[in-house]
PDB file of C-alpha atoms in Angstrom:
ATOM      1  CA  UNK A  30     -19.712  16.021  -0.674  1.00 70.00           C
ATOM      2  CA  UNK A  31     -16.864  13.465   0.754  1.00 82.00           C
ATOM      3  CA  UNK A  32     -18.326  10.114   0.798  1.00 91.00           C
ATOM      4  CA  UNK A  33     -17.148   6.403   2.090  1.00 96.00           C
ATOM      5  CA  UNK A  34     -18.585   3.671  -0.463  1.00 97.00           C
ATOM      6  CA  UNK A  35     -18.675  -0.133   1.353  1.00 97.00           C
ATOM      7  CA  UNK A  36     -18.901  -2.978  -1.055  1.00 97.00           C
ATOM      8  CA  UNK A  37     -20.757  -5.304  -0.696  1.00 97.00           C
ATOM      9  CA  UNK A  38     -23.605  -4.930   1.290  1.00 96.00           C
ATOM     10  CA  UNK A  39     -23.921  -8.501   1.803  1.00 97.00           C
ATOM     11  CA  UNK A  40     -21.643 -10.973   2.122  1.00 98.00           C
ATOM     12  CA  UNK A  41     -22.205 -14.930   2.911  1.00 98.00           C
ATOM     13  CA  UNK A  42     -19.268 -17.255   3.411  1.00 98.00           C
ATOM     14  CA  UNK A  43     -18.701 -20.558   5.041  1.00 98.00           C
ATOM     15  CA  UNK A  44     -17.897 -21.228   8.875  1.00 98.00           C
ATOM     16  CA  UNK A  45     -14.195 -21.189   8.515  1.00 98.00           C
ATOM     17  CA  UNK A  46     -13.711 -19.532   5.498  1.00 98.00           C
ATOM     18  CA  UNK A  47     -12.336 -15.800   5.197  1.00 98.00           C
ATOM     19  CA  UNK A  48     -14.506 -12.682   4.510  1.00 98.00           C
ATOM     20  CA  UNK A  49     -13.076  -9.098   3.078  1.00 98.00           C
ATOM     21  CA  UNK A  50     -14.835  -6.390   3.065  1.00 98.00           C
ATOM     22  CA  UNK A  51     -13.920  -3.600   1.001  1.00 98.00           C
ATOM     23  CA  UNK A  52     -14.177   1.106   1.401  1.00 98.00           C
ATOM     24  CA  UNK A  53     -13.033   3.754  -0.628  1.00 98.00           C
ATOM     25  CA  UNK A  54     -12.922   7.068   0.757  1.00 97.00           C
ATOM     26  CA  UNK A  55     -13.185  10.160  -0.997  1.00 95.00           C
ATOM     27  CA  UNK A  56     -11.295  12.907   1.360  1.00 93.00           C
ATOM     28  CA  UNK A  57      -7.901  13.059   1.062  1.00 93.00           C
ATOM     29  CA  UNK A  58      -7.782  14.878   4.549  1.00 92.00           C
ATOM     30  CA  UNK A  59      -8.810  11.564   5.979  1.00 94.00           C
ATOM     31  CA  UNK A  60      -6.385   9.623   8.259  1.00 94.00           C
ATOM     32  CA  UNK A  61      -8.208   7.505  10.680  1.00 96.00           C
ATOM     33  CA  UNK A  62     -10.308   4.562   9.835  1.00 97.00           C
ATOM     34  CA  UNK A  63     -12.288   2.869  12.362  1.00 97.00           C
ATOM     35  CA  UNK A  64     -14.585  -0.540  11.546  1.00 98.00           C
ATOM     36  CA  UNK A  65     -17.552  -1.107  13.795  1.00 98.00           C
ATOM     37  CA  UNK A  66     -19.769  -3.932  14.167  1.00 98.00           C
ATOM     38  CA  UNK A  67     -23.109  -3.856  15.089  1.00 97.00           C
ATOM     39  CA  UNK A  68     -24.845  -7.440  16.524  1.00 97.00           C
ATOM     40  CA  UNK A  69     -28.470  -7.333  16.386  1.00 95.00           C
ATOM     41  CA  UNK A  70     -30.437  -5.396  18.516  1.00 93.00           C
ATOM     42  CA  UNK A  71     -27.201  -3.667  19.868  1.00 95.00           C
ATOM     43  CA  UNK A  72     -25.436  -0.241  18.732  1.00 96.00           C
ATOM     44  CA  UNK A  73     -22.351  -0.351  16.831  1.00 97.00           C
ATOM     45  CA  UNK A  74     -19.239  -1.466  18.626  1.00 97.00           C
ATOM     46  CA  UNK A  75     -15.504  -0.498  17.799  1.00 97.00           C
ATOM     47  CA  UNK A  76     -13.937  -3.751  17.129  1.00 98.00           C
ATOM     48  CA  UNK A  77     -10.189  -1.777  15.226  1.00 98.00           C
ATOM     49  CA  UNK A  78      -8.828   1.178  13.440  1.00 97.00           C
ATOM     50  CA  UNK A  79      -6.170   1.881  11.541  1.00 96.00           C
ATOM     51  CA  UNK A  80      -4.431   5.706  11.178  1.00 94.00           C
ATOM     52  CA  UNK A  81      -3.091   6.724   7.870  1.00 91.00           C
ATOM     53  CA  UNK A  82       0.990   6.246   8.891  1.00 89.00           C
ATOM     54  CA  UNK A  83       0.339   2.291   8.913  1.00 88.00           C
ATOM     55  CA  UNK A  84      -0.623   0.005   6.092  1.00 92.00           C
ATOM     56  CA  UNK A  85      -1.881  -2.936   8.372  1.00 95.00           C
ATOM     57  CA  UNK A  86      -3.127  -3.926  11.464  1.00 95.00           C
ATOM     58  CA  UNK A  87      -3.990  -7.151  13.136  1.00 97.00           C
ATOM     59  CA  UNK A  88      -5.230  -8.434  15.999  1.00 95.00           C
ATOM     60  CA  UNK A  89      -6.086 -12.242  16.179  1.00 96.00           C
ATOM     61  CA  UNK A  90      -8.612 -13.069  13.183  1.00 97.00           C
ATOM     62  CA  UNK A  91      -8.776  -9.483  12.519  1.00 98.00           C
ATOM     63  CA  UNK A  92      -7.249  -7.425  10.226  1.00 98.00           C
ATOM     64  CA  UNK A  93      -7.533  -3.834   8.266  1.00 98.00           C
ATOM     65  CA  UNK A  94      -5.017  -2.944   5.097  1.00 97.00           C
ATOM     66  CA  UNK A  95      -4.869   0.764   4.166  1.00 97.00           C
ATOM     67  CA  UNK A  96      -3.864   1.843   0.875  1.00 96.00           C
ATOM     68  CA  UNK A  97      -3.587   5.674   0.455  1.00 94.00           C
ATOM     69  CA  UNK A  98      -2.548   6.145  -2.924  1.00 94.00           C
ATOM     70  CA  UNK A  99      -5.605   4.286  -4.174  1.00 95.00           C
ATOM     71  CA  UNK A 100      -7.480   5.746  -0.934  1.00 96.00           C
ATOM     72  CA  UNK A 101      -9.021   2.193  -0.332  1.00 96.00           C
ATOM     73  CA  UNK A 102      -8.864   0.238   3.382  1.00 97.00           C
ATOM     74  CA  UNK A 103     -10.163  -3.404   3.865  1.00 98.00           C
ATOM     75  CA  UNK A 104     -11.190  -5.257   6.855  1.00 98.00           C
ATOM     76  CA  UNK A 105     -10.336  -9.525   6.597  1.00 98.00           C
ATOM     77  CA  UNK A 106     -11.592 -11.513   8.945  1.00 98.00           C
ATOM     78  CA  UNK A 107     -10.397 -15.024   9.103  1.00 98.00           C
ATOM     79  CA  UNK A 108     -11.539 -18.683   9.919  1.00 98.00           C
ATOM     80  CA  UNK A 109     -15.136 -16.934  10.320  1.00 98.00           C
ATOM     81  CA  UNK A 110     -17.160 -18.203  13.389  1.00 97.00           C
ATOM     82  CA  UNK A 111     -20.754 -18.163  13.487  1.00 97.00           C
ATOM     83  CA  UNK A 112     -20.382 -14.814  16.306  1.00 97.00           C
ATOM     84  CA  UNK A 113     -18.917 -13.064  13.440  1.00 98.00           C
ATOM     85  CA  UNK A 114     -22.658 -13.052  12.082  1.00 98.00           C
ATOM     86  CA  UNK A 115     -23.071  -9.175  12.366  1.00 98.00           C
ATOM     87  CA  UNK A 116     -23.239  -5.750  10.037  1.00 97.00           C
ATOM     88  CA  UNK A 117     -20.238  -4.013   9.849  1.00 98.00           C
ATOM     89  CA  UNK A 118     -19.232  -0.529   8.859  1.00 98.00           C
ATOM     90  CA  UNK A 119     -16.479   1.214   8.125  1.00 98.00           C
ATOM     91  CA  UNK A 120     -16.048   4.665   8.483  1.00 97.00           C
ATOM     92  CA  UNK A 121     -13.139   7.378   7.617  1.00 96.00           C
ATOM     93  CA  UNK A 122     -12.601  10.753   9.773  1.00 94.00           C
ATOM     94  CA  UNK A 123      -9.800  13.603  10.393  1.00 92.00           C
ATOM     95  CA  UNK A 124      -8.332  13.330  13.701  1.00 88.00           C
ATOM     96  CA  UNK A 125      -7.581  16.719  13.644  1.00 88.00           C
ATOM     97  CA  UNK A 126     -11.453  17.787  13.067  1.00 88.00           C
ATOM     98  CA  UNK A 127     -14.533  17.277  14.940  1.00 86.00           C
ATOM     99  CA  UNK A 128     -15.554  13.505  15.215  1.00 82.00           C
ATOM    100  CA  UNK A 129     -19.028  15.149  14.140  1.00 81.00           C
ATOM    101  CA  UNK A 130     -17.345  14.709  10.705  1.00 87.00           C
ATOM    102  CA  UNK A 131     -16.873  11.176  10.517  1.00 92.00           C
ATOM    103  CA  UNK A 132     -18.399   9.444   7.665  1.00 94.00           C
ATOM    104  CA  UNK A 133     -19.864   6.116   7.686  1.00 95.00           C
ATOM    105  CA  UNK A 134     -20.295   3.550   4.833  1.00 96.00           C
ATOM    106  CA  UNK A 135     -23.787   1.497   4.239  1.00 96.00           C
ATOM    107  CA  UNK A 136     -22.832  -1.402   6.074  1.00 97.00           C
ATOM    108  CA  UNK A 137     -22.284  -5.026   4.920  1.00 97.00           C
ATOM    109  CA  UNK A 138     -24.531  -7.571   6.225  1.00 97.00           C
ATOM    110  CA  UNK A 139     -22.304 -10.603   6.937  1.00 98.00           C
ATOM    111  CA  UNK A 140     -23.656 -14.145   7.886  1.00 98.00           C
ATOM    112  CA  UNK A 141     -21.509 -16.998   8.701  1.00 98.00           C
ATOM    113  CA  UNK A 142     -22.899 -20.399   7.607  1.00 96.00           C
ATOM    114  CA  UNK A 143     -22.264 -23.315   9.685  1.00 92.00           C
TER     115      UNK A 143
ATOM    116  CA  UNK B  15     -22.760  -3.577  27.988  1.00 73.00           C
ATOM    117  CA  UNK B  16     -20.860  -0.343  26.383  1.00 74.00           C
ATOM    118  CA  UNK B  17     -22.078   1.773  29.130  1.00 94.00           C
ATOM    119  CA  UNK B  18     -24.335   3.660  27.137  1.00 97.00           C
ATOM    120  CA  UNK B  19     -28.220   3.051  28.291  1.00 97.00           C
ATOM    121  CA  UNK B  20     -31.443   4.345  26.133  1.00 98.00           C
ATOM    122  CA  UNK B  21     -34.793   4.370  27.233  1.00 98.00           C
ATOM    123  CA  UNK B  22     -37.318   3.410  25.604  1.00 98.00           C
ATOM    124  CA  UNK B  23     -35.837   0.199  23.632  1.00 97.00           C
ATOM    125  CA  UNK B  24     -39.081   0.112  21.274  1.00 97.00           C
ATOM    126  CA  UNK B  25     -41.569   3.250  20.827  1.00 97.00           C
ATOM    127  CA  UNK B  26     -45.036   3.196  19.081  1.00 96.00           C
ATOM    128  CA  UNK B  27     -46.717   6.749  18.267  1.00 93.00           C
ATOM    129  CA  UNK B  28     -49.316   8.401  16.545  1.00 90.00           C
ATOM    130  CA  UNK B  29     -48.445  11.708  14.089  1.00 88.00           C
ATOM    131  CA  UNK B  30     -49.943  13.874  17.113  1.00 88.00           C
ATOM    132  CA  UNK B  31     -47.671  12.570  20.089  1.00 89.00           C
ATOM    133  CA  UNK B  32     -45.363  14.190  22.368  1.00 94.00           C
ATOM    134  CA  UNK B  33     -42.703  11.364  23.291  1.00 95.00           C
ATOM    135  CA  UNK B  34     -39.169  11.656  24.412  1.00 97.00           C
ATOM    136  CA  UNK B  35     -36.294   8.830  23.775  1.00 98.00           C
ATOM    137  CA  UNK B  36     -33.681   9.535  27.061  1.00 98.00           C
ATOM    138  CA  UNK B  37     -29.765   8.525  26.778  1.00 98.00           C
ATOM    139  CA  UNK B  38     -27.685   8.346  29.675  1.00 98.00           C
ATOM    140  CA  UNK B  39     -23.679   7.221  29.419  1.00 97.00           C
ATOM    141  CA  UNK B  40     -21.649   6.128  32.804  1.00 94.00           C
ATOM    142  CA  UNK B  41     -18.271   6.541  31.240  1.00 96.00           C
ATOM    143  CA  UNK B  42     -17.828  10.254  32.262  1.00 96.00           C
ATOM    144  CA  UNK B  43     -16.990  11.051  28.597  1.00 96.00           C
ATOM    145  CA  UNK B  44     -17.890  15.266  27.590  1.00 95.00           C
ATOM    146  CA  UNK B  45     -19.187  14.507  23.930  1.00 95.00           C
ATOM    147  CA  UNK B  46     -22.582  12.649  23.015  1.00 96.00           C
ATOM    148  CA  UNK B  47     -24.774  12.214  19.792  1.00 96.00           C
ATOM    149  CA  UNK B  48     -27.931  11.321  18.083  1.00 97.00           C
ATOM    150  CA  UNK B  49     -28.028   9.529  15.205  1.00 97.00           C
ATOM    151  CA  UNK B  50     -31.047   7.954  13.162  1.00 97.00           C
ATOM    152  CA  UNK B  51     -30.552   4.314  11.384  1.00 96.00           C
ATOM    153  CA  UNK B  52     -32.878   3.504   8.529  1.00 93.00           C
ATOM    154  CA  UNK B  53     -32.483   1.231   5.498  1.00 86.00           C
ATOM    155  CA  UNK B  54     -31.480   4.602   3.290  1.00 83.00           C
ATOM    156  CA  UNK B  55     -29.128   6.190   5.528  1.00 83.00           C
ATOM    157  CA  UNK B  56     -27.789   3.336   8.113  1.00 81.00           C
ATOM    158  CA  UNK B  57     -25.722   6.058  10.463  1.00 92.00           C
ATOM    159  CA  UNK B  58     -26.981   9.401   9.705  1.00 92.00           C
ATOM    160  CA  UNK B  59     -25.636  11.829  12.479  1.00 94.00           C
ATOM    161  CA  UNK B  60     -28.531  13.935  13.993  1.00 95.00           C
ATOM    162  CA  UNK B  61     -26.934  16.201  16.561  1.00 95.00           C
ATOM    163  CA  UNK B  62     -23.816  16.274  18.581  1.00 95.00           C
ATOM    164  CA  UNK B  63     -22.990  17.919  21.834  1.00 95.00           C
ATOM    165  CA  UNK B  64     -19.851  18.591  23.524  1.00 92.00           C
ATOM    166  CA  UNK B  65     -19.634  19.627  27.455  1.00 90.00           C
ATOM    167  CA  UNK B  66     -23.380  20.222  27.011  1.00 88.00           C
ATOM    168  CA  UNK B  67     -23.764  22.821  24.215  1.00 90.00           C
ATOM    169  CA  UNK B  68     -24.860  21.813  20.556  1.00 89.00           C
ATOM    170  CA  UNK B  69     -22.254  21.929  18.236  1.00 88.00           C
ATOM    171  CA  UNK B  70     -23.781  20.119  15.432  1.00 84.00           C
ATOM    172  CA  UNK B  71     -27.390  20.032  13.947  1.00 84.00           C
ATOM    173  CA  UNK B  72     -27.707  18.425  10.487  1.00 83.00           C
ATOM    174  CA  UNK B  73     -30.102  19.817   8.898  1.00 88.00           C
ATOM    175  CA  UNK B  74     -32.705  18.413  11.252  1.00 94.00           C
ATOM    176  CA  UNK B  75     -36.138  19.001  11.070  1.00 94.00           C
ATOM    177  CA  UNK B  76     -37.755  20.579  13.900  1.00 94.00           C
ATOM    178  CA  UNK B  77     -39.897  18.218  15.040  1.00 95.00           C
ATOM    179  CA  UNK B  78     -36.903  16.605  16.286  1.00 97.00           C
ATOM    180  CA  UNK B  79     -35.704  18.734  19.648  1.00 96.00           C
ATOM    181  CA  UNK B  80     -32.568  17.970  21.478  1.00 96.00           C
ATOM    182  CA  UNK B  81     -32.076  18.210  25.320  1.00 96.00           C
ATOM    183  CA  UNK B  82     -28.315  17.964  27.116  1.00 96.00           C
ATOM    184  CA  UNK B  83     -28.822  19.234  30.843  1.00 94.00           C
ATOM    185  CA  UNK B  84     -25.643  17.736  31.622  1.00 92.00           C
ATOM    186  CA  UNK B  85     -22.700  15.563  30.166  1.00 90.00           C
ATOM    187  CA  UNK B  86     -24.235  12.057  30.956  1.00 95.00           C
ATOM    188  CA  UNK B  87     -27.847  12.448  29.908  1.00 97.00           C
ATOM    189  CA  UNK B  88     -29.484  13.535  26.690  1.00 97.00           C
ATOM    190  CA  UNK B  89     -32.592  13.459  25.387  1.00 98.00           C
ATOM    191  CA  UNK B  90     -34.497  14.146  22.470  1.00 98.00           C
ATOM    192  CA  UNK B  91     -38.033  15.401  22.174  1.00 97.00           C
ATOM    193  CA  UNK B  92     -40.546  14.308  19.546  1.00 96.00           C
ATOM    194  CA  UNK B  93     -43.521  15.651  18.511  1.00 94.00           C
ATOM    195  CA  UNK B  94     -45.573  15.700  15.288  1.00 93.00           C
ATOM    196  CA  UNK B  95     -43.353  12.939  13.828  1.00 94.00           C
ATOM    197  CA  UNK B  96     -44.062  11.595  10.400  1.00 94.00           C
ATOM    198  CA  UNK B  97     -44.238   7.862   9.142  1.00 94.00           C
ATOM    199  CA  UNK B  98     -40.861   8.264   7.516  1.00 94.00           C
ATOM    200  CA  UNK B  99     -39.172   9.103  10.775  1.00 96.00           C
ATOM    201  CA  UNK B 100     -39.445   5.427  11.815  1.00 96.00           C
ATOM    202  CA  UNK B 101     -35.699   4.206  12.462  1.00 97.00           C
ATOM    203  CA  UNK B 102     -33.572   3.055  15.293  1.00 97.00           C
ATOM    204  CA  UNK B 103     -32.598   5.916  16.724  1.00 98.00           C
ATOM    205  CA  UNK B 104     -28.835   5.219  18.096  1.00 98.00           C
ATOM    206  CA  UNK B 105     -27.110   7.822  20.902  1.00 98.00           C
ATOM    207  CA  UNK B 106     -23.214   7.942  21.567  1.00 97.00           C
ATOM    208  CA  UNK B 107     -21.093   9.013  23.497  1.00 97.00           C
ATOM    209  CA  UNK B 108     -16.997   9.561  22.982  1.00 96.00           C
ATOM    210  CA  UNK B 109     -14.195  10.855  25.648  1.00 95.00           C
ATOM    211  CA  UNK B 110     -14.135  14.020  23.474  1.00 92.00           C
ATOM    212  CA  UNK B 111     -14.756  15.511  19.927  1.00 90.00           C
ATOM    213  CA  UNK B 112     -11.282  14.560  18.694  1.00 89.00           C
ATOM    214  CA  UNK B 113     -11.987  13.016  14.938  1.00 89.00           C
ATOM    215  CA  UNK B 114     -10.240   9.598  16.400  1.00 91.00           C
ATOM    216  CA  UNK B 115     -11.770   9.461  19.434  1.00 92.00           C
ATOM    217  CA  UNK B 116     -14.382   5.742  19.744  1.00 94.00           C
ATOM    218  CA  UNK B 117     -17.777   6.043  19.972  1.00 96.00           C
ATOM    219  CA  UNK B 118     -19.691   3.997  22.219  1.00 97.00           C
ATOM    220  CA  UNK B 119     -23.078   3.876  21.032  1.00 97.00           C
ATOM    221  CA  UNK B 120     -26.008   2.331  22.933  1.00 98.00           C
ATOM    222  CA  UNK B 121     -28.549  -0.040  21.611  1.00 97.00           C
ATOM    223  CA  UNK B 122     -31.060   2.496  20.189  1.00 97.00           C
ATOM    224  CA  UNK B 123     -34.823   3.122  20.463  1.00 98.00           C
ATOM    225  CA  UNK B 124     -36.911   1.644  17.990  1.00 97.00           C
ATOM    226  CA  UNK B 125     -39.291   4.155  16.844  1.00 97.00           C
ATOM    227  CA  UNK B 126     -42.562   3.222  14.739  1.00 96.00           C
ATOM    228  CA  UNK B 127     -44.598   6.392  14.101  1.00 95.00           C
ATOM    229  CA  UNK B 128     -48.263   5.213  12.800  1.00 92.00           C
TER     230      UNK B 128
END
């Protein structure tokens, strides 16, 4: 079946520092690629996307690079602050189908040392 | 807040209960969801609805019963769980079913089934 695959699951990094995390997608009908970010004891929360006609996106220390060829799409987040603390997943869905059919990856536990 | 309310946060039950986990969303949006968060599957979708009619049931077992009497509360009914149903059980709600519409999820029921 079509699958998203997040790497890694858990990430540690520096107050500061920068942290990538990394999807590959397996269905080529896929053009929309949300991240979400889930705080503890909350439900996931949209925090950007990026559609399959643009290669990157920004917004402050934010960012998401797509690269269809290689059908791999990264989220950066930059001079980490400890509020970044948080799991994040991406996920990759059709906009032209159901959002029932959106597929999630495992998550990647990120923590932001001070 | 996301606008997306569950009662109850946490849950305890015995194997023989009859217990229901209630959703409501204030954002007038027409689709909502279910989804169950473990450690194996971290966003498995459940069931989805759309103007209040299932359109989606993966494969769930039914001990697991859904309830949409109207676009801005769901429910879903529980009885005879097993031990391995204990998860964080996430609902979420989206304007419609368009595969790049956001999800706004709520912060989940914590089920422990004993």
């Amino acid at each position: 079946g079509e699958n998203v695959e997040q790497h890694p699951s858990t990430l540690s990094v520096q107050e500061g520092d920068s942290a990538v995390i990394k999807c590959t997608y397996s269905d080529s009908a896929s053009n929309y690629f949300p991240w979400y970010k889930q705080e503890l004891g909350k439900g996931p929360q949209l925090i950007i996307d990026i559609r399959s006609n643009v290669g990157e996106k920004k917004d402050q220390r934010i960012a998401v690079t797509l690269n269809k060829t290689a059908k791999h799409f990264s989220l950066h987040i930059t001079e980490t602050q400890p509020e970044d603390s948080a799991v994040y997943f991406c996920a990759a869905s059709d906009e032209y189908s159901s959002a029932s059919k959106i597929i999630f990856g495992s998550g990647t536990r990120l923590s932001i040392r001070p | 807040e996301t606008g997306v309310t569950q009662t109850p946060r946490h849950l305890v039950m015995g194997m023989t209960n009859k217990k229901s986990l209630k959703c409501e969303q204030h954002l007038g949006h027409n689709a909502m969801y279910w989804y169950k968060q473990s450690a194996k599957k971290p966003l498995e979708l459940m069931f989805v609805y759309n103007f209040k009619e299932q359109t989606e049931n993966n494969s769930v077992p039914s001990r697991f019963s859904p309830e949409c009497p109207n676009s801005s509360h769901l429910f879903l009914h529980l009885h005879t769980l097993q031990p391995e149903d204990s998860a964080l059980y996430l609902c979420a709600s989206s304007q419609t079913l368009a595969g790049d519409n956001e999800q706004f999820f709520g912060p989940g029921t914590r089920l422990t089934v004993l």
